[in-house]
Amino acid sequence: MGRDDSKKRGGKPPPALASAVSGAMSGAIISACVQADTAMGMSRSVGQTLQVVLNEYGVRGLWRGTGPTVVRLSIGAGINFVALERLKHIMLEVLPHASGQLGYLQAAAVGGMARAMSAAVMSPVTLVKTRMEYGGPNHITYKNTAHALATIASTEGPRGLFRGLWPTVLTNAPFSAMYYMLYTQLKGAIGGSQAGGSLPTTAVNFVSGVCAATAATLLTQPSDVVRTRMQLGIPGVAAGNALATLGLVLRSSGPNALLAGAAPRILKRTLQTALVWTLYEELVPRMSALYMLATAQQDADSEQRAAAADAEGSRRR
């Protein structure tokens, strides 16, 4: 979906299946290649965390939690992109913008709502990812994602799978609201400029994604620290709810603790988000074309069978 793809489709969203497959593929591919997060560095600096991980787990330890990360991002990206494309289409029908594209607030609303849906659905997998990445004191060892989900459900109850749900939503929804708002505006500005007009669409998408993701990640870092602490389930690092946990962090560690793990998170999320969106923008028009081709072929086959049946009926009469 390049700079003018929405116009080429006549304002119609891509087929849901095409969005889901494109989003899932881009999420799975990129998440398997990019792995680092705030859980390992919750109470240490980046250098200390890297040293501990390498000493205790070796190089493979840098990819702890990759399994649930791939599951979360592939399925979550599929849900997110399907919801986003549908919400965008509805928004432009209900509140059309003069430019024919989403305005600032419209883009923020669409991006935030779509991400809130996918974040809520994938919250149990996010919980598992956070716990499997954590390598500090009292960390819990799980065999794999399925074992982790089963263990948490049996020991903490079904509600335990949604521990930290609100911080998760309150981290992801504002992030995506800001990201999508900035991404769409930057893409239009860069693509419409004299210098950007000569750039390949892929380069415009990637540069826009990096800039938008960096700003959105910085602004949502404090809520992600609260989410991480709540989902780890370790006594002394979190309280009963998000506000109580925030107060505990400020009292025990000071405001600087809200930026714990900021460097790896900015590096990971900026690169990951930009690459996922760039790959999605490349995949979705191709998947849409394949879907339309398959649908047209199926319709043609159905018409051919119906015509053959009618001809056979006429001959018998």
PDB file of C-alpha atoms in Angstrom:
ATOM      1  CA  MET A   1       0.000   0.000   0.000  1.00  0.00           C
ATOM      2  CA  GLY A   2       2.173   2.808  -1.274  1.00  0.00           C
ATOM      3  CA  ARG A   3       1.507   6.525  -1.411  1.00  0.00           C
ATOM      4  CA  ASP A   4      -1.438   6.292  -3.817  1.00  0.00           C
ATOM      5  CA  ASP A   5      -2.704   2.774  -3.258  1.00  0.00           C
ATOM      6  CA  SER A   6      -5.876   3.815  -1.487  1.00  0.00           C
ATOM      7  CA  LYS A   7      -6.804   5.905  -4.503  1.00  0.00           C
ATOM      8  CA  LYS A   8      -6.069   3.025  -6.838  1.00  0.00           C
ATOM      9  CA  ARG A   9      -8.497   0.860  -4.864  1.00  0.00           C
ATOM     10  CA  GLY A  10     -11.157   3.544  -5.192  1.00  0.00           C
ATOM     11  CA  GLY A  11     -11.229   4.107  -1.445  1.00  0.00           C
ATOM     12  CA  LYS A  12     -12.073   0.479  -0.712  1.00  0.00           C
ATOM     13  CA  PRO A  13     -10.125  -1.348   2.008  1.00  0.00           C
ATOM     14  CA  PRO A  14      -8.134  -4.408   0.952  1.00  0.00           C
ATOM     15  CA  PRO A  15      -9.835  -7.789   1.496  1.00  0.00           C
ATOM     16  CA  ALA A  16      -9.736  -8.839   5.162  1.00  0.00           C
ATOM     17  CA  LEU A  17      -7.901 -12.052   4.283  1.00  0.00           C
ATOM     18  CA  ALA A  18      -5.229 -10.116   2.383  1.00  0.00           C
ATOM     19  CA  SER A  19      -4.736  -7.726   5.332  1.00  0.00           C
ATOM     20  CA  ALA A  20      -4.615 -10.584   7.843  1.00  0.00           C
ATOM     21  CA  VAL A  21      -2.118 -12.678   5.865  1.00  0.00           C
ATOM     22  CA  SER A  22       0.071  -9.673   5.009  1.00  0.00           C
ATOM     23  CA  GLY A  23       0.092  -8.470   8.611  1.00  0.00           C
ATOM     24  CA  ALA A  24       0.772 -11.940  10.033  1.00  0.00           C
ATOM     25  CA  MET A  25       3.611 -12.602   7.581  1.00  0.00           C
ATOM     26  CA  SER A  26       5.278  -9.245   8.180  1.00  0.00           C
ATOM     27  CA  GLY A  27       4.916  -9.573  11.961  1.00  0.00           C
ATOM     28  CA  ALA A  28       6.285 -13.130  12.062  1.00  0.00           C
ATOM     29  CA  ILE A  29       9.258 -12.424   9.791  1.00  0.00           C
ATOM     30  CA  ILE A  30      10.362  -9.236  11.514  1.00  0.00           C
ATOM     31  CA  SER A  31       9.765 -10.409  15.095  1.00  0.00           C
ATOM     32  CA  ALA A  32      11.898 -13.500  14.535  1.00  0.00           C
ATOM     33  CA  CYS A  33      14.803 -11.280  13.471  1.00  0.00           C
ATOM     34  CA  VAL A  34      14.499  -8.468  16.033  1.00  0.00           C
ATOM     35  CA  GLN A  35      14.554  -9.404  19.727  1.00  0.00           C
ATOM     36  CA  ALA A  36      15.267  -7.233  22.778  1.00  0.00           C
ATOM     37  CA  ASP A  37      12.981  -5.662  25.332  1.00  0.00           C
ATOM     38  CA  THR A  38      12.590  -3.954  28.667  1.00  0.00           C
ATOM     39  CA  ALA A  39      11.952  -7.030  30.818  1.00  0.00           C
ATOM     40  CA  MET A  40      15.605  -8.089  30.984  1.00  0.00           C
ATOM     41  CA  GLY A  41      16.730  -4.564  31.813  1.00  0.00           C
ATOM     42  CA  MET A  42      14.045  -3.731  34.348  1.00  0.00           C
ATOM     43  CA  SER A  43      16.537  -3.175  37.151  1.00  0.00           C
ATOM     44  CA  ARG A  44      19.867  -2.938  35.307  1.00  0.00           C
ATOM     45  CA  SER A  45      21.535  -0.769  32.704  1.00  0.00           C
ATOM     46  CA  VAL A  46      21.723  -1.930  29.094  1.00  0.00           C
ATOM     47  CA  GLY A  47      25.417  -2.855  29.429  1.00  0.00           C
ATOM     48  CA  GLN A  48      24.860  -4.759  32.668  1.00  0.00           C
ATOM     49  CA  THR A  49      21.888  -6.586  31.210  1.00  0.00           C
ATOM     50  CA  LEU A  50      23.819  -7.608  28.105  1.00  0.00           C
ATOM     51  CA  GLN A  51      26.707  -8.882  30.229  1.00  0.00           C
ATOM     52  CA  VAL A  52      24.415 -10.899  32.520  1.00  0.00           C
ATOM     53  CA  VAL A  53      22.504 -12.431  29.607  1.00  0.00           C
ATOM     54  CA  LEU A  54      25.670 -13.472  27.785  1.00  0.00           C
ATOM     55  CA  ASN A  55      27.252 -14.878  30.959  1.00  0.00           C
ATOM     56  CA  GLU A  56      24.199 -16.830  32.114  1.00  0.00           C
ATOM     57  CA  TYR A  57      22.572 -17.880  28.842  1.00  0.00           C
ATOM     58  CA  GLY A  58      25.083 -17.297  26.060  1.00  0.00           C
ATOM     59  CA  VAL A  59      24.298 -15.641  22.745  1.00  0.00           C
ATOM     60  CA  ARG A  60      21.033 -17.607  22.466  1.00  0.00           C
ATOM     61  CA  GLY A  61      19.847 -15.823  25.594  1.00  0.00           C
ATOM     62  CA  LEU A  62      19.455 -12.637  23.560  1.00  0.00           C
ATOM     63  CA  TRP A  63      16.532 -14.357  21.842  1.00  0.00           C
ATOM     64  CA  ARG A  64      14.745 -15.468  25.030  1.00  0.00           C
ATOM     65  CA  GLY A  65      11.007 -15.110  24.537  1.00  0.00           C
ATOM     66  CA  THR A  66      11.211 -15.205  20.743  1.00  0.00           C
ATOM     67  CA  GLY A  67       8.507 -17.903  20.540  1.00  0.00           C
ATOM     68  CA  PRO A  68       5.712 -15.870  22.176  1.00  0.00           C
ATOM     69  CA  THR A  69       7.019 -12.737  20.447  1.00  0.00           C
ATOM     70  CA  VAL A  70       6.522 -14.326  17.018  1.00  0.00           C
ATOM     71  CA  VAL A  71       3.067 -15.618  18.015  1.00  0.00           C
ATOM     72  CA  ARG A  72       2.065 -12.265  19.477  1.00  0.00           C
ATOM     73  CA  LEU A  73       3.297 -10.167  16.582  1.00  0.00           C
ATOM     74  CA  SER A  74       2.116 -12.423  13.765  1.00  0.00           C
ATOM     75  CA  ILE A  75      -1.441 -12.942  15.027  1.00  0.00           C
ATOM     76  CA  GLY A  76      -1.553  -9.506  16.647  1.00  0.00           C
ATOM     77  CA  ALA A  77      -0.379  -7.764  13.471  1.00  0.00           C
ATOM     78  CA  GLY A  78      -2.971  -9.655  11.455  1.00  0.00           C
ATOM     79  CA  ILE A  79      -5.761  -8.541  13.807  1.00  0.00           C
ATOM     80  CA  ASN A  80      -4.407  -4.998  13.961  1.00  0.00           C
ATOM     81  CA  PHE A  81      -4.169  -4.474  10.205  1.00  0.00           C
ATOM     82  CA  VAL A  82      -7.614  -5.976   9.495  1.00  0.00           C
ATOM     83  CA  ALA A  83      -9.171  -3.726  12.158  1.00  0.00           C
ATOM     84  CA  LEU A  84      -7.195  -0.696  10.990  1.00  0.00           C
ATOM     85  CA  GLU A  85      -8.206  -1.043   7.330  1.00  0.00           C
ATOM     86  CA  ARG A  86     -11.870  -1.516   8.273  1.00  0.00           C
ATOM     87  CA  LEU A  87     -11.901   1.350  10.771  1.00  0.00           C
ATOM     88  CA  LYS A  88     -10.164   3.630   8.269  1.00  0.00           C
ATOM     89  CA  HIS A  89     -12.823   2.857   5.648  1.00  0.00           C
ATOM     90  CA  ILE A  90     -15.637   3.479   8.157  1.00  0.00           C
ATOM     91  CA  MET A  91     -14.044   6.700   9.403  1.00  0.00           C
ATOM     92  CA  LEU A  92     -13.747   8.122   5.889  1.00  0.00           C
ATOM     93  CA  GLU A  93     -17.383   7.249   5.185  1.00  0.00           C
ATOM     94  CA  VAL A  94     -18.769   8.674   8.438  1.00  0.00           C
ATOM     95  CA  LEU A  95     -16.403  11.657   8.767  1.00  0.00           C
ATOM     96  CA  PRO A  96     -14.958  12.340   5.308  1.00  0.00           C
ATOM     97  CA  HIS A  97     -11.885  14.568   5.228  1.00  0.00           C
ATOM     98  CA  ALA A  98     -11.400  17.276   2.633  1.00  0.00           C
ATOM     99  CA  SER A  99      -8.175  15.652   1.402  1.00  0.00           C
ATOM    100  CA  GLY A 100      -9.817  12.260   0.932  1.00  0.00           C
ATOM    101  CA  GLN A 101      -7.314  10.854   3.462  1.00  0.00           C
ATOM    102  CA  LEU A 102      -7.430  10.630   7.246  1.00  0.00           C
ATOM    103  CA  GLY A 103      -6.796  13.840   9.191  1.00  0.00           C
ATOM    104  CA  TYR A 104      -4.588  14.013  12.290  1.00  0.00           C
ATOM    105  CA  LEU A 105      -7.289  13.131  14.821  1.00  0.00           C
ATOM    106  CA  GLN A 106      -8.928  10.578  12.542  1.00  0.00           C
ATOM    107  CA  ALA A 107      -5.641   8.739  12.027  1.00  0.00           C
ATOM    108  CA  ALA A 108      -4.942   8.796  15.765  1.00  0.00           C
ATOM    109  CA  ALA A 109      -8.403   7.414  16.574  1.00  0.00           C
ATOM    110  CA  VAL A 110      -8.186   4.654  13.964  1.00  0.00           C
ATOM    111  CA  GLY A 111      -4.660   3.631  14.962  1.00  0.00           C
ATOM    112  CA  GLY A 112      -5.483   3.635  18.676  1.00  0.00           C
ATOM    113  CA  MET A 113      -8.722   1.648  18.389  1.00  0.00           C
ATOM    114  CA  ALA A 114      -7.229  -0.988  16.099  1.00  0.00           C
ATOM    115  CA  ARG A 115      -4.260  -1.497  18.386  1.00  0.00           C
ATOM    116  CA  ALA A 116      -6.412  -1.606  21.519  1.00  0.00           C
ATOM    117  CA  MET A 117      -8.376  -4.504  20.007  1.00  0.00           C
ATOM    118  CA  SER A 118      -5.314  -6.535  19.056  1.00  0.00           C
ATOM    119  CA  ALA A 119      -3.485  -5.753  22.332  1.00  0.00           C
ATOM    120  CA  ALA A 120      -6.445  -6.931  24.419  1.00  0.00           C
ATOM    121  CA  VAL A 121      -6.799 -10.173  22.447  1.00  0.00           C
ATOM    122  CA  MET A 122      -3.063 -10.924  22.599  1.00  0.00           C
ATOM    123  CA  SER A 123      -2.551  -9.831  26.227  1.00  0.00           C
ATOM    124  CA  PRO A 124      -1.976 -13.411  27.525  1.00  0.00           C
ATOM    125  CA  VAL A 125       0.795 -13.954  24.962  1.00  0.00           C
ATOM    126  CA  THR A 126       2.334 -10.584  25.864  1.00  0.00           C
ATOM    127  CA  LEU A 127       2.350 -11.719  29.481  1.00  0.00           C
ATOM    128  CA  VAL A 128       4.209 -14.919  28.537  1.00  0.00           C
ATOM    129  CA  LYS A 129       6.692 -12.978  26.384  1.00  0.00           C
ATOM    130  CA  THR A 130       7.485 -10.617  29.256  1.00  0.00           C
ATOM    131  CA  ARG A 131       8.047 -13.434  31.739  1.00  0.00           C
ATOM    132  CA  MET A 132      10.149 -15.536  29.379  1.00  0.00           C
ATOM    133  CA  GLU A 133      12.392 -12.560  28.566  1.00  0.00           C
ATOM    134  CA  TYR A 134      12.971 -11.692  32.206  1.00  0.00           C
ATOM    135  CA  GLY A 135      16.153 -13.194  33.662  1.00  0.00           C
ATOM    136  CA  GLY A 136      16.336 -11.456  37.029  1.00  0.00           C
ATOM    137  CA  PRO A 137      15.741 -12.779  40.553  1.00  0.00           C
ATOM    138  CA  ASN A 138      12.707 -15.057  41.078  1.00  0.00           C
ATOM    139  CA  HIS A 139      12.213 -15.512  37.347  1.00  0.00           C
ATOM    140  CA  ILE A 140      10.006 -18.422  36.283  1.00  0.00           C
ATOM    141  CA  THR A 141      11.159 -20.928  33.674  1.00  0.00           C
ATOM    142  CA  TYR A 142       8.702 -22.204  31.079  1.00  0.00           C
ATOM    143  CA  LYS A 143       9.276 -24.863  28.425  1.00  0.00           C
ATOM    144  CA  ASN A 144       7.428 -23.005  25.662  1.00  0.00           C
ATOM    145  CA  THR A 145       4.506 -20.662  25.041  1.00  0.00           C
ATOM    146  CA  ALA A 146       1.811 -23.331  25.432  1.00  0.00           C
ATOM    147  CA  HIS A 147       3.362 -24.597  28.685  1.00  0.00           C
ATOM    148  CA  ALA A 148       3.542 -21.041  30.012  1.00  0.00           C
ATOM    149  CA  LEU A 149      -0.110 -20.311  29.217  1.00  0.00           C
ATOM    150  CA  ALA A 150      -1.241 -23.586  30.832  1.00  0.00           C
ATOM    151  CA  THR A 151       0.922 -23.039  33.920  1.00  0.00           C
ATOM    152  CA  ILE A 152      -0.262 -19.484  34.485  1.00  0.00           C
ATOM    153  CA  ALA A 153      -3.906 -20.468  34.007  1.00  0.00           C
ATOM    154  CA  SER A 154      -3.608 -23.344  36.499  1.00  0.00           C
ATOM    155  CA  THR A 155      -1.597 -21.492  39.170  1.00  0.00           C
ATOM    156  CA  GLU A 156      -3.021 -17.987  38.892  1.00  0.00           C
ATOM    157  CA  GLY A 157      -6.427 -18.686  37.381  1.00  0.00           C
ATOM    158  CA  PRO A 158      -7.827 -17.422  34.058  1.00  0.00           C
ATOM    159  CA  ARG A 159      -7.600 -13.825  35.301  1.00  0.00           C
ATOM    160  CA  GLY A 160      -3.862 -14.317  35.715  1.00  0.00           C
ATOM    161  CA  LEU A 161      -3.528 -14.545  31.935  1.00  0.00           C
ATOM    162  CA  PHE A 162      -4.737 -10.948  31.713  1.00  0.00           C
ATOM    163  CA  ARG A 163      -2.491  -9.527  34.419  1.00  0.00           C
ATOM    164  CA  GLY A 164      -1.410  -6.077  33.306  1.00  0.00           C
ATOM    165  CA  LEU A 165      -4.161  -5.865  30.660  1.00  0.00           C
ATOM    166  CA  TRP A 166      -4.875  -2.173  31.173  1.00  0.00           C
ATOM    167  CA  PRO A 167      -1.228  -1.066  31.163  1.00  0.00           C
ATOM    168  CA  THR A 168      -0.800  -3.202  28.028  1.00  0.00           C
ATOM    169  CA  VAL A 169      -3.716  -1.475  26.293  1.00  0.00           C
ATOM    170  CA  LEU A 170      -2.698   1.935  27.654  1.00  0.00           C
ATOM    171  CA  THR A 171       0.799   1.410  26.271  1.00  0.00           C
ATOM    172  CA  ASN A 172      -0.117  -0.002  22.879  1.00  0.00           C
ATOM    173  CA  ALA A 173      -3.185   2.086  22.009  1.00  0.00           C
ATOM    174  CA  PRO A 174      -1.534   5.515  22.546  1.00  0.00           C
ATOM    175  CA  PHE A 175       1.627   4.248  20.842  1.00  0.00           C
ATOM    176  CA  SER A 176      -0.283   3.195  17.732  1.00  0.00           C
ATOM    177  CA  ALA A 177      -2.481   6.306  17.817  1.00  0.00           C
ATOM    178  CA  MET A 178       0.597   8.548  17.765  1.00  0.00           C
ATOM    179  CA  TYR A 179       2.470   6.265  15.394  1.00  0.00           C
ATOM    180  CA  TYR A 180      -0.282   6.035  12.771  1.00  0.00           C
ATOM    181  CA  MET A 181      -1.018   9.764  12.970  1.00  0.00           C
ATOM    182  CA  LEU A 182       2.663  10.660  12.472  1.00  0.00           C
ATOM    183  CA  TYR A 183       3.270   7.898   9.933  1.00  0.00           C
ATOM    184  CA  THR A 184       0.436   8.922   7.597  1.00  0.00           C
ATOM    185  CA  GLN A 185       1.316  12.610   7.812  1.00  0.00           C
ATOM    186  CA  LEU A 186       5.044  12.048   7.343  1.00  0.00           C
ATOM    187  CA  LYS A 187       4.476   9.682   4.449  1.00  0.00           C
ATOM    188  CA  GLY A 188       2.319  12.262   2.703  1.00  0.00           C
ATOM    189  CA  ALA A 189       4.743  15.099   3.434  1.00  0.00           C
ATOM    190  CA  ILE A 190       7.880  13.207   2.360  1.00  0.00           C
ATOM    191  CA  GLY A 191       6.236  11.630  -0.669  1.00  0.00           C
ATOM    192  CA  GLY A 192       4.789  14.968  -1.747  1.00  0.00           C
ATOM    193  CA  SER A 193       8.019  16.923  -1.373  1.00  0.00           C
ATOM    194  CA  GLN A 194      10.378  17.596  -4.249  1.00  0.00           C
ATOM    195  CA  ALA A 195      13.182  15.528  -2.698  1.00  0.00           C
ATOM    196  CA  GLY A 196      10.932  12.710  -1.502  1.00  0.00           C
ATOM    197  CA  GLY A 197       9.041  12.466  -4.761  1.00  0.00           C
ATOM    198  CA  SER A 198      12.024  10.817  -6.407  1.00  0.00           C
ATOM    199  CA  LEU A 199      12.489   8.238  -3.634  1.00  0.00           C
ATOM    200  CA  PRO A 200      11.149   4.684  -3.960  1.00  0.00           C
ATOM    201  CA  THR A 201       7.873   4.122  -2.110  1.00  0.00           C
ATOM    202  CA  THR A 202       9.587   1.552   0.131  1.00  0.00           C
ATOM    203  CA  ALA A 203      12.170   4.130   1.266  1.00  0.00           C
ATOM    204  CA  VAL A 204       9.466   6.717   1.981  1.00  0.00           C
ATOM    205  CA  ASN A 205       7.502   4.175   4.034  1.00  0.00           C
ATOM    206  CA  PHE A 206      10.551   3.077   6.019  1.00  0.00           C
ATOM    207  CA  VAL A 207      11.827   6.581   6.825  1.00  0.00           C
ATOM    208  CA  SER A 208       8.325   7.656   7.860  1.00  0.00           C
ATOM    209  CA  GLY A 209       7.997   4.559  10.017  1.00  0.00           C
ATOM    210  CA  VAL A 210      11.321   5.072  11.804  1.00  0.00           C
ATOM    211  CA  CYS A 211      10.580   8.710  12.651  1.00  0.00           C
ATOM    212  CA  ALA A 212       7.022   7.986  13.796  1.00  0.00           C
ATOM    213  CA  ALA A 213       8.009   4.937  15.860  1.00  0.00           C
ATOM    214  CA  THR A 214      10.855   6.753  17.640  1.00  0.00           C
ATOM    215  CA  ALA A 215       8.580   9.576  18.806  1.00  0.00           C
ATOM    216  CA  ALA A 216       5.742   7.238  19.825  1.00  0.00           C
ATOM    217  CA  THR A 217       8.081   4.889  21.726  1.00  0.00           C
ATOM    218  CA  LEU A 218       9.598   7.703  23.791  1.00  0.00           C
ATOM    219  CA  LEU A 219       6.180   9.034  24.770  1.00  0.00           C
ATOM    220  CA  THR A 220       4.824   5.635  25.894  1.00  0.00           C
ATOM    221  CA  GLN A 221       7.938   4.361  27.731  1.00  0.00           C
ATOM    222  CA  PRO A 222       6.635   5.054  31.291  1.00  0.00           C
ATOM    223  CA  SER A 223       3.434   3.066  30.785  1.00  0.00           C
ATOM    224  CA  ASP A 224       5.453   0.189  29.354  1.00  0.00           C
ATOM    225  CA  VAL A 225       7.585   0.061  32.505  1.00  0.00           C
ATOM    226  CA  VAL A 226       4.402  -0.212  34.596  1.00  0.00           C
ATOM    227  CA  ARG A 227       3.074  -2.968  32.312  1.00  0.00           C
ATOM    228  CA  THR A 228       6.312  -4.935  32.539  1.00  0.00           C
ATOM    229  CA  ARG A 229       6.405  -4.822  36.329  1.00  0.00           C
ATOM    230  CA  MET A 230       2.773  -5.895  36.652  1.00  0.00           C
ATOM    231  CA  GLN A 231       3.108  -8.794  34.224  1.00  0.00           C
ATOM    232  CA  LEU A 232       6.242 -10.218  35.845  1.00  0.00           C
ATOM    233  CA  GLY A 233       4.203 -11.013  38.961  1.00  0.00           C
ATOM    234  CA  ILE A 234       7.222 -10.689  41.271  1.00  0.00           C
ATOM    235  CA  PRO A 235       6.508  -9.485  44.843  1.00  0.00           C
ATOM    236  CA  GLY A 236       7.850  -6.031  45.587  1.00  0.00           C
ATOM    237  CA  VAL A 237       8.093  -4.731  42.010  1.00  0.00           C
ATOM    238  CA  ALA A 238       4.369  -4.122  41.367  1.00  0.00           C
ATOM    239  CA  ALA A 239       1.188  -3.292  43.265  1.00  0.00           C
ATOM    240  CA  GLY A 240      -2.448  -4.232  42.738  1.00  0.00           C
ATOM    241  CA  ASN A 241      -3.193  -1.956  39.778  1.00  0.00           C
ATOM    242  CA  ALA A 242      -1.515   0.352  37.291  1.00  0.00           C
ATOM    243  CA  LEU A 243      -1.777   3.546  39.361  1.00  0.00           C
ATOM    244  CA  ALA A 244      -0.542   1.817  42.525  1.00  0.00           C
ATOM    245  CA  THR A 245       2.369   0.302  40.588  1.00  0.00           C
ATOM    246  CA  LEU A 246       3.251   3.714  39.168  1.00  0.00           C
ATOM    247  CA  GLY A 247       3.286   5.153  42.687  1.00  0.00           C
ATOM    248  CA  LEU A 248       5.458   2.276  43.915  1.00  0.00           C
ATOM    249  CA  VAL A 249       7.985   2.838  41.117  1.00  0.00           C
ATOM    250  CA  LEU A 250       8.223   6.569  41.856  1.00  0.00           C
ATOM    251  CA  ARG A 251       8.570   6.043  45.626  1.00  0.00           C
ATOM    252  CA  SER A 252      11.092   3.207  45.451  1.00  0.00           C
ATOM    253  CA  SER A 253      13.229   4.150  42.458  1.00  0.00           C
ATOM    254  CA  GLY A 254      12.379   7.708  41.486  1.00  0.00           C
ATOM    255  CA  PRO A 255      11.251   9.161  38.136  1.00  0.00           C
ATOM    256  CA  ASN A 256      14.316   7.815  36.318  1.00  0.00           C
ATOM    257  CA  ALA A 257      12.965   4.280  36.781  1.00  0.00           C
ATOM    258  CA  LEU A 258      10.208   5.094  34.303  1.00  0.00           C
ATOM    259  CA  LEU A 259      12.892   5.178  31.615  1.00  0.00           C
ATOM    260  CA  ALA A 260      14.373   1.776  32.559  1.00  0.00           C
ATOM    261  CA  GLY A 261      15.056  -0.243  29.420  1.00  0.00           C
ATOM    262  CA  ALA A 262      14.332   2.747  27.189  1.00  0.00           C
ATOM    263  CA  ALA A 263      17.366   2.257  24.947  1.00  0.00           C
ATOM    264  CA  PRO A 264      16.705  -1.376  23.906  1.00  0.00           C
ATOM    265  CA  ARG A 265      12.969  -0.704  23.626  1.00  0.00           C
ATOM    266  CA  ILE A 266      13.485   2.309  21.363  1.00  0.00           C
ATOM    267  CA  LEU A 267      15.952   0.396  19.221  1.00  0.00           C
ATOM    268  CA  LYS A 268      13.782  -2.683  18.985  1.00  0.00           C
ATOM    269  CA  ARG A 269      10.354  -1.116  18.633  1.00  0.00           C
ATOM    270  CA  THR A 270      11.427   1.566  16.207  1.00  0.00           C
ATOM    271  CA  LEU A 271      13.159  -0.887  13.900  1.00  0.00           C
ATOM    272  CA  GLN A 272      10.505  -3.566  14.340  1.00  0.00           C
ATOM    273  CA  THR A 273       7.529  -1.283  13.747  1.00  0.00           C
ATOM    274  CA  ALA A 274       9.089   0.438  10.744  1.00  0.00           C
ATOM    275  CA  LEU A 275      10.022  -2.890   9.143  1.00  0.00           C
ATOM    276  CA  VAL A 276       6.635  -4.509   9.844  1.00  0.00           C
ATOM    277  CA  TRP A 277       4.788  -1.574   8.283  1.00  0.00           C
ATOM    278  CA  THR A 278       7.161  -1.337   5.321  1.00  0.00           C
ATOM    279  CA  LEU A 279       6.794  -5.050   4.624  1.00  0.00           C
ATOM    280  CA  TYR A 280       3.023  -4.868   5.074  1.00  0.00           C
ATOM    281  CA  GLU A 281       2.779  -1.983   2.611  1.00  0.00           C
ATOM    282  CA  GLU A 282       4.640  -4.118   0.078  1.00  0.00           C
ATOM    283  CA  LEU A 283       2.698  -7.331   0.726  1.00  0.00           C
ATOM    284  CA  VAL A 284      -0.907  -6.141   0.974  1.00  0.00           C
ATOM    285  CA  PRO A 285      -1.359  -4.957  -2.657  1.00  0.00           C
ATOM    286  CA  ARG A 286       0.140  -8.231  -3.903  1.00  0.00           C
ATOM    287  CA  MET A 287      -1.996 -10.332  -1.552  1.00  0.00           C
ATOM    288  CA  SER A 288      -5.060  -8.305  -2.548  1.00  0.00           C
ATOM    289  CA  ALA A 289      -4.316  -8.923  -6.224  1.00  0.00           C
ATOM    290  CA  LEU A 290      -3.906 -12.672  -5.598  1.00  0.00           C
ATOM    291  CA  TYR A 291      -7.141 -12.735  -3.613  1.00  0.00           C
ATOM    292  CA  MET A 292      -9.063 -10.914  -6.344  1.00  0.00           C
ATOM    293  CA  LEU A 293      -7.590 -13.214  -8.992  1.00  0.00           C
ATOM    294  CA  ALA A 294      -8.566 -16.314  -7.011  1.00  0.00           C
ATOM    295  CA  THR A 295     -12.062 -14.912  -6.400  1.00  0.00           C
ATOM    296  CA  ALA A 296     -12.529 -14.063 -10.074  1.00  0.00           C
ATOM    297  CA  GLN A 297     -11.388 -17.556 -11.082  1.00  0.00           C
ATOM    298  CA  GLN A 298     -13.766 -19.130  -8.566  1.00  0.00           C
ATOM    299  CA  ASP A 299     -16.652 -17.011  -9.869  1.00  0.00           C
ATOM    300  CA  ALA A 300     -15.795 -17.941 -13.459  1.00  0.00           C
ATOM    301  CA  ASP A 301     -15.710 -21.646 -12.552  1.00  0.00           C
ATOM    302  CA  SER A 302     -19.065 -21.342 -10.771  1.00  0.00           C
ATOM    303  CA  GLU A 303     -20.632 -19.627 -13.786  1.00  0.00           C
ATOM    304  CA  GLN A 304     -19.190 -22.271 -16.093  1.00  0.00           C
ATOM    305  CA  ARG A 305     -20.617 -25.082 -13.957  1.00  0.00           C
ATOM    306  CA  ALA A 306     -23.994 -23.338 -13.772  1.00  0.00           C
ATOM    307  CA  ALA A 307     -24.049 -22.883 -17.557  1.00  0.00           C
ATOM    308  CA  ALA A 308     -23.142 -26.536 -18.083  1.00  0.00           C
ATOM    309  CA  ALA A 309     -25.914 -27.606 -15.704  1.00  0.00           C
ATOM    310  CA  ASP A 310     -28.451 -25.417 -17.535  1.00  0.00           C
ATOM    311  CA  ALA A 311     -27.358 -26.818 -20.887  1.00  0.00           C
ATOM    312  CA  GLU A 312     -27.672 -30.379 -19.587  1.00  0.00           C
ATOM    313  CA  GLY A 313     -31.143 -29.608 -18.206  1.00  0.00           C
ATOM    314  CA  SER A 314     -32.286 -28.106 -21.505  1.00  0.00           C
ATOM    315  CA  ARG A 315     -31.025 -31.097 -23.459  1.00  0.00           C
ATOM    316  CA  ARG A 316     -32.911 -33.546 -21.240  1.00  0.00           C
ATOM    317  CA  ARG A 317     -36.123 -31.597 -21.652  1.00  0.00           C
TER     318      ARG A 317
END
